């Protein structure tokens, strides 16, 4: 049962344009969402996050949108740069036993390629 | 601050052997989580430790175990290795509820 899904395995974008990466989730208990960027043979690097009490969070070129009713979130990168080419993972967490957010449930990832 | 470190970075073992991987979290972080990344299953949560106690556990067989020491360093152990255990094992440390910083991972190959 895949609770977090990234339905697009890959996305190709021209430099300077907008990249939109999508993520859907099924577990209503998720209340915090994160996006990570990953290069091969390296650990994921945190990009941006959003709490379920918000519907938008911005950090520089990165904006995450959350639609709770649709159980859908998206990451917008504007403008896209060749250095943004990597695998992007969305992840979700839910408070476990009132204490821990230590378990992240990841999507399968989307390979973003930004062409010069 | 130094980041999360994992040792060794690469490991080759044969079926039936056991392996121990080590993770040193960011200084001051008390929570350590472990994940397995494989091409077929993606990134999957193994377990989380906080103050030397396992606080959360994923759906992995009992061959996968871990522990945390008083200095927050953590180890995970896999016994009776199977070919399917070949993966990138990632450790993440956390100092507050909503952040997890990942190490570079240990690439385990089981022959």
mmCIF file with all atom_site columns, N, CA and C in Angstrom, chain B residues 31-68:
data_model
loop_
_atom_site.group_PDB
_atom_site.id
_atom_site.type_symbol
_atom_site.label_atom_id
_atom_site.label_alt_id
_atom_site.label_comp_id
_atom_site.label_asym_id
_atom_site.label_entity_id
_atom_site.label_seq_id
_atom_site.pdbx_PDB_ins_code
_atom_site.Cartn_x
_atom_site.Cartn_y
_atom_site.Cartn_z
_atom_site.occupancy
_atom_site.B_iso_or_equiv
_atom_site.pdbx_formal_charge
_atom_site.auth_seq_id
_atom_site.auth_comp_id
_atom_site.auth_asym_id
_atom_site.auth_atom_id
_atom_site.pdbx_PDB_model_num
ATOM 1   N N  . UNK B 1 31 ? 17.689 12.255 17.951 1.00 0.00 ? 31 UNK B N  1
ATOM 2   C CA . UNK B 1 31 ? 16.897 11.266 17.203 1.00 0.00 ? 31 UNK B CA 1
ATOM 3   C C  . UNK B 1 31 ? 17.668 10.812 15.973 1.00 0.00 ? 31 UNK B C  1
ATOM 4   N N  . UNK B 1 32 ? 17.707 9.510  15.777 1.00 0.00 ? 32 UNK B N  1
ATOM 5   C CA . UNK B 1 32 ? 18.338 8.935  14.585 1.00 0.00 ? 32 UNK B CA 1
ATOM 6   C C  . UNK B 1 32 ? 17.358 7.973  13.938 1.00 0.00 ? 32 UNK B C  1
ATOM 7   N N  . UNK B 1 33 ? 17.140 8.150  12.645 1.00 0.00 ? 33 UNK B N  1
ATOM 8   C CA . UNK B 1 33 ? 16.268 7.245  11.888 1.00 0.00 ? 33 UNK B CA 1
ATOM 9   C C  . UNK B 1 33 ? 17.081 6.563  10.799 1.00 0.00 ? 33 UNK B C  1
ATOM 10  N N  . UNK B 1 34 ? 16.689 5.355  10.460 1.00 0.00 ? 34 UNK B N  1
ATOM 11  C CA . UNK B 1 34 ? 17.357 4.591  9.411  1.00 0.00 ? 34 UNK B CA 1
ATOM 12  C C  . UNK B 1 34 ? 16.369 4.278  8.291  1.00 0.00 ? 34 UNK B C  1
ATOM 13  N N  . UNK B 1 35 ? 16.871 4.334  7.050  1.00 0.00 ? 35 UNK B N  1
ATOM 14  C CA . UNK B 1 35 ? 16.065 4.043  5.874  1.00 0.00 ? 35 UNK B CA 1
ATOM 15  C C  . UNK B 1 35 ? 16.849 3.130  4.932  1.00 0.00 ? 35 UNK B C  1
ATOM 16  N N  . UNK B 1 36 ? 16.114 2.355  4.157  1.00 0.00 ? 36 UNK B N  1
ATOM 17  C CA . UNK B 1 36 ? 16.702 1.518  3.123  1.00 0.00 ? 36 UNK B CA 1
ATOM 18  C C  . UNK B 1 36 ? 16.199 2.020  1.767  1.00 0.00 ? 36 UNK B C  1
ATOM 19  N N  . UNK B 1 37 ? 17.117 2.211  0.829  1.00 0.00 ? 37 UNK B N  1
ATOM 20  C CA . UNK B 1 37 ? 16.713 2.599  -0.509 1.00 0.00 ? 37 UNK B CA 1
ATOM 21  C C  . UNK B 1 37 ? 17.107 1.518  -1.507 1.00 0.00 ? 37 UNK B C  1
ATOM 22  N N  . UNK B 1 38 ? 16.121 0.998  -2.218 1.00 0.00 ? 38 UNK B N  1
ATOM 23  C CA . UNK B 1 38 ? 16.351 0.033  -3.292 1.00 0.00 ? 38 UNK B CA 1
ATOM 24  C C  . UNK B 1 38 ? 15.619 0.511  -4.535 1.00 0.00 ? 38 UNK B C  1
ATOM 25  N N  . UNK B 1 39 ? 16.067 0.083  -5.724 1.00 0.00 ? 39 UNK B N  1
ATOM 26  C CA . UNK B 1 39 ? 15.396 0.510  -6.960 1.00 0.00 ? 39 UNK B CA 1
ATOM 27  C C  . UNK B 1 39 ? 13.923 0.100  -6.989 1.00 0.00 ? 39 UNK B C  1
ATOM 28  N N  . UNK B 1 40 ? 13.610 -1.068 -6.453 1.00 0.00 ? 40 UNK B N  1
ATOM 29  C CA . UNK B 1 40 ? 12.237 -1.558 -6.540 1.00 0.00 ? 40 UNK B CA 1
ATOM 30  C C  . UNK B 1 40 ? 11.293 -0.978 -5.503 1.00 0.00 ? 40 UNK B C  1
ATOM 31  N N  . UNK B 1 41 ? 11.767 -0.780 -4.287 1.00 0.00 ? 41 UNK B N  1
ATOM 32  C CA . UNK B 1 41 ? 10.907 -0.350 -3.175 1.00 0.00 ? 41 UNK B CA 1
ATOM 33  C C  . UNK B 1 41 ? 11.080 1.105  -2.794 1.00 0.00 ? 41 UNK B C  1
ATOM 34  N N  . UNK B 1 42 ? 12.060 1.767  -3.366 1.00 0.00 ? 42 UNK B N  1
ATOM 35  C CA . UNK B 1 42 ? 12.265 3.172  -3.009 1.00 0.00 ? 42 UNK B CA 1
ATOM 36  C C  . UNK B 1 42 ? 12.854 3.318  -1.619 1.00 0.00 ? 42 UNK B C  1
ATOM 37  N N  . UNK B 1 43 ? 12.551 4.442  -0.993 1.00 0.00 ? 43 UNK B N  1
ATOM 38  C CA . UNK B 1 43 ? 13.066 4.745  0.353  1.00 0.00 ? 43 UNK B CA 1
ATOM 39  C C  . UNK B 1 43 ? 12.076 4.246  1.389  1.00 0.00 ? 43 UNK B C  1
ATOM 40  N N  . UNK B 1 44 ? 12.519 3.324  2.224  1.00 0.00 ? 44 UNK B N  1
ATOM 41  C CA . UNK B 1 44 ? 11.625 2.760  3.226  1.00 0.00 ? 44 UNK B CA 1
ATOM 42  C C  . UNK B 1 44 ? 12.213 2.912  4.623  1.00 0.00 ? 44 UNK B C  1
ATOM 43  N N  . UNK B 1 45 ? 11.339 3.277  5.543  1.00 0.00 ? 45 UNK B N  1
ATOM 44  C CA . UNK B 1 45 ? 11.725 3.502  6.933  1.00 0.00 ? 45 UNK B CA 1
ATOM 45  C C  . UNK B 1 45 ? 12.001 2.178  7.635  1.00 0.00 ? 45 UNK B C  1
ATOM 46  N N  . UNK B 1 46 ? 13.138 2.131  8.328  1.00 0.00 ? 46 UNK B N  1
ATOM 47  C CA . UNK B 1 46 ? 13.504 0.950  9.101  1.00 0.00 ? 46 UNK B CA 1
ATOM 48  C C  . UNK B 1 46 ? 13.130 1.112  10.571 1.00 0.00 ? 46 UNK B C  1
ATOM 49  N N  . UNK B 1 47 ? 13.749 2.083  11.229 1.00 0.00 ? 47 UNK B N  1
ATOM 50  C CA . UNK B 1 47 ? 13.432 2.375  12.635 1.00 0.00 ? 47 UNK B CA 1
ATOM 51  C C  . UNK B 1 47 ? 13.994 3.723  13.035 1.00 0.00 ? 47 UNK B C  1
ATOM 52  N N  . UNK B 1 48 ? 13.497 4.192  14.195 1.00 0.00 ? 48 UNK B N  1
ATOM 53  C CA . UNK B 1 48 ? 13.951 5.452  14.775 1.00 0.00 ? 48 UNK B CA 1
ATOM 54  C C  . UNK B 1 48 ? 14.357 5.224  16.216 1.00 0.00 ? 48 UNK B C  1
ATOM 55  N N  . UNK B 1 49 ? 15.447 5.832  16.612 1.00 0.00 ? 49 UNK B N  1
ATOM 56  C CA . UNK B 1 49 ? 15.899 5.790  17.995 1.00 0.00 ? 49 UNK B CA 1
ATOM 57  C C  . UNK B 1 49 ? 15.960 7.193  18.562 1.00 0.00 ? 49 UNK B C  1
ATOM 58  N N  . UNK B 1 50 ? 15.601 7.300  19.818 1.00 0.00 ? 50 UNK B N  1
ATOM 59  C CA . UNK B 1 50 ? 15.657 8.569  20.544 1.00 0.00 ? 50 UNK B CA 1
ATOM 60  C C  . UNK B 1 50 ? 16.081 8.264  21.967 1.00 0.00 ? 50 UNK B C  1
ATOM 61  N N  . UNK B 1 51 ? 17.127 8.912  22.415 1.00 0.00 ? 51 UNK B N  1
ATOM 62  C CA . UNK B 1 51 ? 17.643 8.686  23.771 1.00 0.00 ? 51 UNK B CA 1
ATOM 63  C C  . UNK B 1 51 ? 17.769 7.202  24.085 1.00 0.00 ? 51 UNK B C  1
ATOM 64  N N  . UNK B 1 52 ? 18.401 6.489  23.182 1.00 0.00 ? 52 UNK B N  1
ATOM 65  C CA . UNK B 1 52 ? 18.759 5.072  23.338 1.00 0.00 ? 52 UNK B CA 1
ATOM 66  C C  . UNK B 1 52 ? 17.558 4.128  23.296 1.00 0.00 ? 52 UNK B C  1
ATOM 67  N N  . UNK B 1 53 ? 16.382 4.636  22.961 1.00 0.00 ? 53 UNK B N  1
ATOM 68  C CA . UNK B 1 53 ? 15.175 3.806  22.911 1.00 0.00 ? 53 UNK B CA 1
ATOM 69  C C  . UNK B 1 53 ? 14.609 3.797  21.499 1.00 0.00 ? 53 UNK B C  1
ATOM 70  N N  . UNK B 1 54 ? 14.173 2.617  21.053 1.00 0.00 ? 54 UNK B N  1
ATOM 71  C CA . UNK B 1 54 ? 13.523 2.563  19.751 1.00 0.00 ? 54 UNK B CA 1
ATOM 72  C C  . UNK B 1 54 ? 12.132 3.154  19.890 1.00 0.00 ? 54 UNK B C  1
ATOM 73  N N  . UNK B 1 55 ? 11.860 4.197  19.091 1.00 0.00 ? 55 UNK B N  1
ATOM 74  C CA . UNK B 1 55 ? 10.608 4.934  19.249 1.00 0.00 ? 55 UNK B CA 1
ATOM 75  C C  . UNK B 1 55 ? 9.614  4.604  18.138 1.00 0.00 ? 55 UNK B C  1
ATOM 76  N N  . UNK B 1 56 ? 10.104 4.047  17.042 1.00 0.00 ? 56 UNK B N  1
ATOM 77  C CA . UNK B 1 56 ? 9.256  3.806  15.892 1.00 0.00 ? 56 UNK B CA 1
ATOM 78  C C  . UNK B 1 56 ? 9.913  2.707  15.068 1.00 0.00 ? 56 UNK B C  1
ATOM 79  N N  . UNK B 1 57 ? 9.106  1.868  14.424 1.00 0.00 ? 57 UNK B N  1
ATOM 80  C CA . UNK B 1 57 ? 9.672  0.748  13.685 1.00 0.00 ? 57 UNK B CA 1
ATOM 81  C C  . UNK B 1 57 ? 8.906  0.543  12.394 1.00 0.00 ? 57 UNK B C  1
ATOM 82  N N  . UNK B 1 58 ? 9.615  0.264  11.315 1.00 0.00 ? 58 UNK B N  1
ATOM 83  C CA . UNK B 1 58 ? 8.992  -0.020 10.031 1.00 0.00 ? 58 UNK B CA 1
ATOM 84  C C  . UNK B 1 58 ? 8.711  -1.502 9.872  1.00 0.00 ? 58 UNK B C  1
ATOM 85  N N  . UNK B 1 59 ? 8.262  -1.884 8.676  1.00 0.00 ? 59 UNK B N  1
ATOM 86  C CA . UNK B 1 59 ? 7.877  -3.265 8.412  1.00 0.00 ? 59 UNK B CA 1
ATOM 87  C C  . UNK B 1 59 ? 9.021  -4.069 7.815  1.00 0.00 ? 59 UNK B C  1
ATOM 88  N N  . UNK B 1 60 ? 9.999  -4.325 8.610  1.00 0.00 ? 60 UNK B N  1
ATOM 89  C CA . UNK B 1 60 ? 11.133 -5.129 8.176  1.00 0.00 ? 60 UNK B CA 1
ATOM 90  C C  . UNK B 1 60 ? 11.246 -6.336 9.108  1.00 0.00 ? 60 UNK B C  1
ATOM 91  N N  . UNK B 1 61 ? 11.814 -7.443 8.581  1.00 0.00 ? 61 UNK B N  1
ATOM 92  C CA . UNK B 1 61 ? 11.942 -8.640 9.434  1.00 0.00 ? 61 UNK B CA 1
ATOM 93  C C  . UNK B 1 61 ? 12.903 -8.413 10.588 1.00 0.00 ? 61 UNK B C  1
ATOM 94  N N  . UNK B 1 62 ? 12.828 -9.321 11.558 1.00 0.00 ? 62 UNK B N  1
ATOM 95  C CA . UNK B 1 62 ? 13.636 -9.203 12.755 1.00 0.00 ? 62 UNK B CA 1
ATOM 96  C C  . UNK B 1 62 ? 15.135 -9.285 12.508 1.00 0.00 ? 62 UNK B C  1
ATOM 97  N N  . UNK B 1 63 ? 15.547 -9.679 11.284 1.00 0.00 ? 63 UNK B N  1
ATOM 98  C CA . UNK B 1 63 ? 16.979 -9.709 10.963 1.00 0.00 ? 63 UNK B CA 1
ATOM 99  C C  . UNK B 1 63 ? 17.575 -8.302 11.003 1.00 0.00 ? 63 UNK B C  1
ATOM 100 N N  . UNK B 1 64 ? 16.723 -7.319 10.879 1.00 0.00 ? 64 UNK B N  1
ATOM 101 C CA . UNK B 1 64 ? 17.166 -5.924 10.924 1.00 0.00 ? 64 UNK B CA 1
ATOM 102 C C  . UNK B 1 64 ? 16.982 -5.401 12.353 1.00 0.00 ? 64 UNK B C  1
ATOM 103 N N  . UNK B 1 65 ? 18.053 -4.944 12.933 1.00 0.00 ? 65 UNK B N  1
ATOM 104 C CA . UNK B 1 65 ? 17.963 -4.423 14.300 1.00 0.00 ? 65 UNK B CA 1
ATOM 105 C C  . UNK B 1 65 ? 18.869 -3.212 14.427 1.00 0.00 ? 65 UNK B C  1
ATOM 106 N N  . UNK B 1 66 ? 18.682 -2.484 15.497 1.00 0.00 ? 66 UNK B N  1
ATOM 107 C CA . UNK B 1 66 ? 19.502 -1.303 15.697 1.00 0.00 ? 66 UNK B CA 1
ATOM 108 C C  . UNK B 1 66 ? 19.676 -1.023 17.160 1.00 0.00 ? 66 UNK B C  1
ATOM 109 N N  . UNK B 1 67 ? 20.511 -0.044 17.431 1.00 0.00 ? 67 UNK B N  1
ATOM 110 C CA . UNK B 1 67 ? 20.652 0.434  18.800 1.00 0.00 ? 67 UNK B CA 1
ATOM 111 C C  . UNK B 1 67 ? 21.222 1.844  18.758 1.00 0.00 ? 67 UNK B C  1
ATOM 112 N N  . UNK B 1 68 ? 21.094 2.518  19.873 1.00 0.00 ? 68 UNK B N  1
ATOM 113 C CA . UNK B 1 68 ? 21.632 3.869  19.982 1.00 0.00 ? 68 UNK B CA 1
ATOM 114 C C  . UNK B 1 68 ? 22.400 3.968  21.289 1.00 0.00 ? 68 UNK B C  1
#
